[in-house]
Short mmCIF file of N, CA, C and O in Angstrom, two decimals:
data_model
loop_
_atom_site.label_atom_id
_atom_site.label_comp_id
_atom_site.label_asym_id
_atom_site.label_seq_id
_atom_site.Cartn_x
_atom_site.Cartn_y
_atom_site.Cartn_z
N MET B 1 -15.16 -7.43 25.61
CA MET B 1 -15.25 -7.39 26.95
C MET B 1 -16.11 -6.49 27.18
O MET B 1 -16.23 -5.03 26.80
N LEU B 2 -16.76 -6.66 28.20
CA LEU B 2 -17.87 -5.77 28.74
C LEU B 2 -17.64 -5.24 30.18
O LEU B 2 -17.09 -6.01 30.88
N ASN B 3 -17.53 -3.87 30.24
CA ASN B 3 -17.68 -3.29 31.67
C ASN B 3 -18.61 -2.42 31.98
O ASN B 3 -19.21 -1.67 30.89
N THR B 4 -19.31 -2.58 33.07
CA THR B 4 -20.32 -1.64 33.68
C THR B 4 -19.56 -0.56 34.42
O THR B 4 -18.95 -0.90 35.09
N ILE B 5 -19.64 0.45 33.92
CA ILE B 5 -19.13 1.95 34.40
C ILE B 5 -20.48 2.66 35.08
O ILE B 5 -21.41 2.79 34.44
N ILE B 6 -20.20 3.53 35.99
CA ILE B 6 -21.30 4.57 36.65
C ILE B 6 -20.79 5.85 36.27
O ILE B 6 -19.80 6.30 36.21
N VAL B 7 -21.88 6.64 35.91
CA VAL B 7 -21.85 7.99 35.55
C VAL B 7 -21.98 8.68 36.88
O VAL B 7 -23.13 8.76 37.36
N SER B 8 -20.90 9.73 37.06
CA SER B 8 -21.15 10.13 38.69
C SER B 8 -22.06 11.67 38.56
O SER B 8 -22.64 11.85 37.34
N ALA B 9 -22.77 12.26 39.51
CA ALA B 9 -23.61 13.18 39.52
C ALA B 9 -22.90 14.65 38.63
O ALA B 9 -23.65 15.25 37.92
N ARG B 10 -21.78 14.63 38.51
CA ARG B 10 -20.86 15.43 37.55
C ARG B 10 -20.80 15.21 36.11
O ARG B 10 -20.13 15.61 35.47
N GLY B 11 -21.34 13.94 35.60
CA GLY B 11 -21.21 13.72 34.41
C GLY B 11 -19.64 12.82 34.10
O GLY B 11 -19.48 12.54 33.07
N GLN B 12 -18.91 12.29 35.18
CA GLN B 12 -17.81 11.82 34.95
C GLN B 12 -17.86 10.31 35.40
O GLN B 12 -18.76 9.78 35.70
N ILE B 13 -16.76 9.78 34.49
CA ILE B 13 -16.76 8.07 34.50
C ILE B 13 -15.35 7.73 34.79
O ILE B 13 -14.55 8.74 34.62
N THR B 14 -15.24 6.55 35.31
CA THR B 14 -14.00 5.95 35.58
C THR B 14 -13.62 4.65 34.74
O THR B 14 -14.49 4.00 34.83
N LEU B 15 -12.68 4.88 34.00
CA LEU B 15 -12.49 3.87 33.05
C LEU B 15 -11.64 2.68 34.05
O LEU B 15 -10.70 3.28 34.63
N PRO B 16 -11.85 1.47 33.92
CA PRO B 16 -11.30 0.36 34.27
C PRO B 16 -9.71 0.45 34.15
O PRO B 16 -9.29 1.16 33.29
N ALA B 17 -9.01 0.28 35.23
CA ALA B 17 -7.74 0.48 35.01
C ALA B 17 -6.81 -0.34 33.91
O ALA B 17 -6.24 -0.29 33.41
N ALA B 18 -7.41 -1.92 33.91
CA ALA B 18 -7.02 -2.60 32.62
C ALA B 18 -7.58 -2.18 31.48
O ALA B 18 -6.37 -2.30 30.68
N VAL B 19 -8.42 -1.54 31.41
CA VAL B 19 -8.72 -0.77 29.97
C VAL B 19 -7.82 0.54 29.72
O VAL B 19 -7.17 0.56 28.63
N ARG B 20 -7.42 0.95 30.77
CA ARG B 20 -6.84 2.25 30.84
C ARG B 20 -4.81 1.86 30.42
O ARG B 20 -4.48 2.44 29.51
N LYS B 21 -4.97 0.57 31.06
CA LYS B 21 -3.51 -0.10 30.82
C LYS B 21 -3.48 -0.57 29.23
O LYS B 21 -2.16 -0.16 28.35
N ARG B 22 -4.48 -1.09 28.88
CA ARG B 22 -4.43 -1.89 27.65
C ARG B 22 -4.30 -0.96 26.35
O ARG B 22 -3.55 -0.99 25.29
N PHE B 23 -4.85 0.57 26.57
CA PHE B 23 -4.82 1.51 25.74
C PHE B 23 -4.04 2.54 25.95
O PHE B 23 -3.75 3.61 25.32
N GLY B 24 -2.90 2.62 27.02
CA GLY B 24 -2.14 3.40 27.18
C GLY B 24 -2.40 4.53 27.94
O GLY B 24 -2.14 5.66 27.27
N LEU B 25 -3.88 4.81 28.48
CA LEU B 25 -4.03 5.79 29.02
C LEU B 25 -3.75 6.37 30.16
O LEU B 25 -3.81 5.49 31.28
N LYS B 26 -3.16 7.70 30.23
CA LYS B 26 -2.72 8.04 31.44
C LYS B 26 -3.57 9.26 32.07
O LYS B 26 -4.61 10.06 31.30
N GLY B 27 -3.58 9.81 33.23
CA GLY B 27 -4.69 10.87 33.68
C GLY B 27 -4.33 12.06 32.87
O GLY B 27 -3.01 12.18 32.63
N GLY B 28 -5.18 12.84 32.48
CA GLY B 28 -5.26 13.86 31.72
C GLY B 28 -5.08 13.74 30.24
O GLY B 28 -5.23 14.51 29.41
N GLY B 29 -5.04 12.30 29.92
CA GLY B 29 -5.07 12.02 28.51
C GLY B 29 -6.42 12.42 27.56
O GLY B 29 -7.58 12.68 28.48
N ALA B 30 -6.46 12.54 26.49
CA ALA B 30 -7.38 12.80 25.57
C ALA B 30 -8.25 11.66 24.61
O ALA B 30 -7.82 10.70 24.62
N LEU B 31 -9.47 11.90 24.96
CA LEU B 31 -10.29 10.75 24.53
C LEU B 31 -11.47 11.51 23.47
O LEU B 31 -11.58 12.47 23.60
N ILE B 32 -11.61 10.93 22.53
CA ILE B 32 -12.52 11.24 21.33
C ILE B 32 -14.08 10.36 21.75
O ILE B 32 -13.95 9.15 21.89
N LEU B 33 -15.05 11.16 21.91
CA LEU B 33 -16.54 10.69 22.06
C LEU B 33 -17.03 10.88 20.72
O LEU B 33 -17.32 11.54 20.29
N GLU B 34 -17.32 9.43 20.42
CA GLU B 34 -18.33 9.61 19.19
C GLU B 34 -19.72 9.27 19.52
O GLU B 34 -19.98 7.88 19.99
N GLU B 35 -20.57 9.60 19.18
CA GLU B 35 -22.14 8.97 19.01
C GLU B 35 -22.22 8.03 17.69
O GLU B 35 -22.24 8.68 16.70
N ARG B 36 -22.42 6.77 17.72
CA ARG B 36 -22.57 6.10 16.58
C ARG B 36 -23.54 5.07 16.87
O ARG B 36 -23.81 4.24 17.78
N ASN B 37 -24.88 5.52 15.91
CA ASN B 37 -26.02 4.20 16.21
C ASN B 37 -26.20 4.23 17.58
O ASN B 37 -26.54 2.88 17.95
N ALA B 38 -26.87 5.07 18.08
CA ALA B 38 -27.32 4.85 19.22
C ALA B 38 -26.27 4.55 20.35
O ALA B 38 -26.92 3.75 21.46
N GLU B 39 -24.91 4.59 20.28
CA GLU B 39 -23.94 3.94 20.80
C GLU B 39 -23.13 5.11 21.37
O GLU B 39 -22.79 6.02 20.38
N LEU B 40 -22.41 4.90 22.24
CA LEU B 40 -21.18 5.96 22.79
C LEU B 40 -19.99 5.30 22.40
O LEU B 40 -19.62 4.23 22.95
N VAL B 41 -19.05 5.81 21.42
CA VAL B 41 -17.84 4.88 21.27
C VAL B 41 -16.54 5.84 21.91
O VAL B 41 -16.67 7.11 21.39
N LEU B 42 -15.76 5.43 22.85
CA LEU B 42 -14.45 6.32 23.32
C LEU B 42 -13.48 5.99 22.59
O LEU B 42 -13.33 4.65 22.28
N LYS B 43 -12.65 6.76 22.24
CA LYS B 43 -11.31 6.54 21.34
C LYS B 43 -10.33 7.35 21.95
O LYS B 43 -10.51 8.27 21.96
N PRO B 44 -8.87 6.48 21.81
CA PRO B 44 -7.96 7.69 22.29
C PRO B 44 -7.58 8.51 20.92
O PRO B 44 -7.66 8.29 20.12
N ALA B 45 -7.39 9.70 21.99
CA ALA B 45 -7.00 10.99 20.85
C ALA B 45 -5.76 11.03 20.91
O ALA B 45 -4.92 10.97 22.00
N ALA B 46 -5.02 11.67 19.74
CA ALA B 46 -3.77 12.20 19.93
C ALA B 46 -3.51 13.58 19.68
O ALA B 46 -4.31 14.37 19.09
N VAL B 47 -2.89 13.99 20.62
CA VAL B 47 -3.05 15.60 20.92
C VAL B 47 -1.58 16.03 20.43
O VAL B 47 -0.69 15.43 20.81
N THR B 48 -1.77 16.74 19.40
CA THR B 48 -0.32 17.45 18.87
C THR B 48 -0.05 18.97 18.97
O THR B 48 -1.09 19.47 19.06
N GLU B 49 1.02 19.61 18.81
CA GLU B 49 1.05 20.82 19.27
C GLU B 49 0.83 21.37 17.67
O GLU B 49 0.93 20.87 16.81
N MET B 50 0.26 22.73 18.14
CA MET B 50 -0.21 23.47 16.90
C MET B 50 0.45 24.98 16.85
O MET B 50 0.48 25.61 17.71
N GLU B 51 0.74 25.19 15.24
CA GLU B 51 1.58 26.40 15.16
C GLU B 51 0.70 27.18 14.70
O GLU B 51 0.30 27.05 13.53
N ILE B 52 0.66 28.38 14.94
CA ILE B 52 -0.12 29.65 14.20
C ILE B 52 0.71 30.62 13.40
O ILE B 52 1.55 30.94 13.92
N TYR B 53 0.47 30.59 12.03
CA TYR B 53 1.31 31.47 11.23
C TYR B 53 0.72 32.89 10.95
O TYR B 53 -0.44 33.04 10.76
N ASN B 54 1.53 33.77 11.35
CA ASN B 54 1.18 35.13 10.74
C ASN B 54 1.38 35.34 9.38
O ASN B 54 1.84 34.81 8.70
N ASP B 55 0.27 36.57 8.89
CA ASP B 55 0.65 37.01 7.66
C ASP B 55 1.88 37.08 6.88
O ASP B 55 2.40 36.76 5.79
N ASP B 56 3.05 37.73 7.62
CA ASP B 56 4.23 37.91 7.24
C ASP B 56 5.01 36.87 6.98
O ASP B 56 5.47 36.72 6.09
N ARG B 57 4.89 35.82 7.56
CA ARG B 57 5.40 34.28 7.77
C ARG B 57 4.92 33.83 6.52
O ARG B 57 5.80 33.24 5.60
N ILE B 58 3.69 33.82 6.26
CA ILE B 58 2.95 32.97 4.95
C ILE B 58 3.52 33.57 3.85
O ILE B 58 3.87 33.16 2.65
N ALA B 59 3.58 35.10 4.02
CA ALA B 59 4.01 35.84 2.60
C ALA B 59 5.48 35.66 1.99
O ALA B 59 6.00 35.41 1.09
N LYS B 60 6.33 35.17 3.10
CA LYS B 60 7.92 35.11 3.03
C LYS B 60 7.83 33.71 2.47
O LYS B 60 8.42 33.46 1.57
N TRP B 61 7.03 32.62 3.04
CA TRP B 61 6.98 31.27 2.22
C TRP B 61 6.62 31.60 0.96
O TRP B 61 6.94 30.80 0.20
N ASP B 62 5.27 32.39 0.40
CA ASP B 62 5.23 32.44 -0.95
C ASP B 62 6.23 32.91 -1.75
O ASP B 62 6.47 32.55 -2.52
N GLU B 63 6.79 34.18 -1.30
CA GLU B 63 7.98 34.47 -2.20
C GLU B 63 8.92 33.74 -2.06
O GLU B 63 9.52 33.61 -3.32
N GLU B 64 9.47 32.97 -1.20
CA GLU B 64 10.36 31.77 -1.26
C GLU B 64 10.04 30.59 -2.43
O GLU B 64 10.95 30.07 -3.01
N ASP B 65 8.83 30.26 -2.44
CA ASP B 65 8.28 29.25 -3.39
C ASP B 65 7.85 29.78 -4.75
O ASP B 65 7.64 28.86 -5.63
N GLN B 66 8.18 31.05 -4.92
CA GLN B 66 8.17 31.23 -6.50
C GLN B 66 9.40 30.55 -7.45
O GLN B 66 10.31 30.50 -6.96
N LEU B 67 8.63 30.36 -8.39
CA LEU B 67 9.83 29.78 -9.34
C LEU B 67 10.62 30.71 -10.21
O LEU B 67 9.81 31.80 -10.53
N ALA B 68 11.49 30.51 -10.39
CA ALA B 68 12.76 31.35 -11.28
C ALA B 68 12.08 31.17 -12.71
O ALA B 68 11.58 30.31 -12.97
N GLU B 69 12.42 32.34 -13.34
CA GLU B 69 11.66 32.23 -14.90
C GLU B 69 12.20 31.50 -15.66
O GLU B 69 11.49 30.55 -16.50
N THR B 70 13.24 30.95 -15.48
CA THR B 70 13.96 29.53 -16.50
C THR B 70 13.35 28.52 -16.27
O THR B 70 13.12 27.82 -17.02
N GLU B 71 13.23 28.12 -14.64
CA GLU B 71 12.01 27.06 -14.43
C GLU B 71 10.74 26.91 -14.37
O GLU B 71 10.10 25.91 -15.26
N ARG B 72 10.30 28.36 -14.90
CA ARG B 72 8.61 28.30 -15.18
C ARG B 72 8.79 27.75 -16.74
O ARG B 72 8.06 27.31 -17.17
N LYS B 73 9.72 28.88 -17.43
CA LYS B 73 9.98 28.00 -19.02
C LYS B 73 10.21 27.10 -19.10
O LYS B 73 9.50 26.14 -20.16
N ARG B 74 10.95 26.01 -18.42
CA ARG B 74 10.97 24.62 -18.54
C ARG B 74 9.89 24.14 -18.52
O ARG B 74 9.81 22.97 -19.16
N ILE B 75 9.09 24.19 -17.46
CA ILE B 75 8.00 23.41 -16.98
C ILE B 75 6.90 23.67 -18.16
O ILE B 75 6.24 22.75 -18.41
N ARG B 76 6.82 24.99 -18.64
CA ARG B 76 5.78 25.30 -19.57
C ARG B 76 6.11 24.42 -20.87
O ARG B 76 5.39 23.68 -21.48
N LYS B 77 7.62 24.52 -21.42
CA LYS B 77 7.90 23.55 -22.51
C LYS B 77 7.51 22.01 -22.39
O LYS B 77 7.14 21.35 -23.19
N TYR B 78 7.72 21.72 -21.06
CA TYR B 78 7.45 20.18 -20.99
C TYR B 78 5.96 19.83 -20.97
O TYR B 78 5.56 18.97 -21.79
N LEU B 79 5.22 20.81 -20.19
CA LEU B 79 3.69 20.55 -20.31
C LEU B 79 3.20 20.79 -21.77
O LEU B 79 2.29 19.95 -22.18
N GLU B 80 3.86 21.31 -22.50
CA GLU B 80 3.36 21.72 -23.99
C GLU B 80 3.43 20.60 -24.83
O GLU B 80 2.78 20.10 -25.84
N ARG B 81 4.83 19.91 -24.39
CA ARG B 81 4.99 18.33 -25.32
C ARG B 81 4.06 17.34 -25.17
O ARG B 81 3.99 16.65 -25.76
N GLN B 82 3.53 17.54 -23.74
CA GLN B 82 2.49 16.53 -23.10
C GLN B 82 1.07 16.46 -23.85
O GLN B 82 0.23 15.43 -24.10
N ASN B 83 0.82 17.75 -24.16
CA ASN B 83 -0.65 18.34 -24.91
C ASN B 83 -0.07 17.39 -26.34
O ASN B 83 -0.41 17.43 -27.47
#
């Protein structure tokens, strides 16, 4: 389907209502603009919440993820048998 849209003086475009509805786009929604072979491609973008971890939290995870010595020995023994 071809649509002609106009770029405003401020660089804005309005997507036709039928296109917004078909792709589930709402006001304030995010799109990805990709330049591809002298074309502009718009794709709906998924926006997800991002959590930033501090050094203390990462250190706690590292500590919790360490193997018990018995588990470490069991894994080494298994790997030695594989070689």
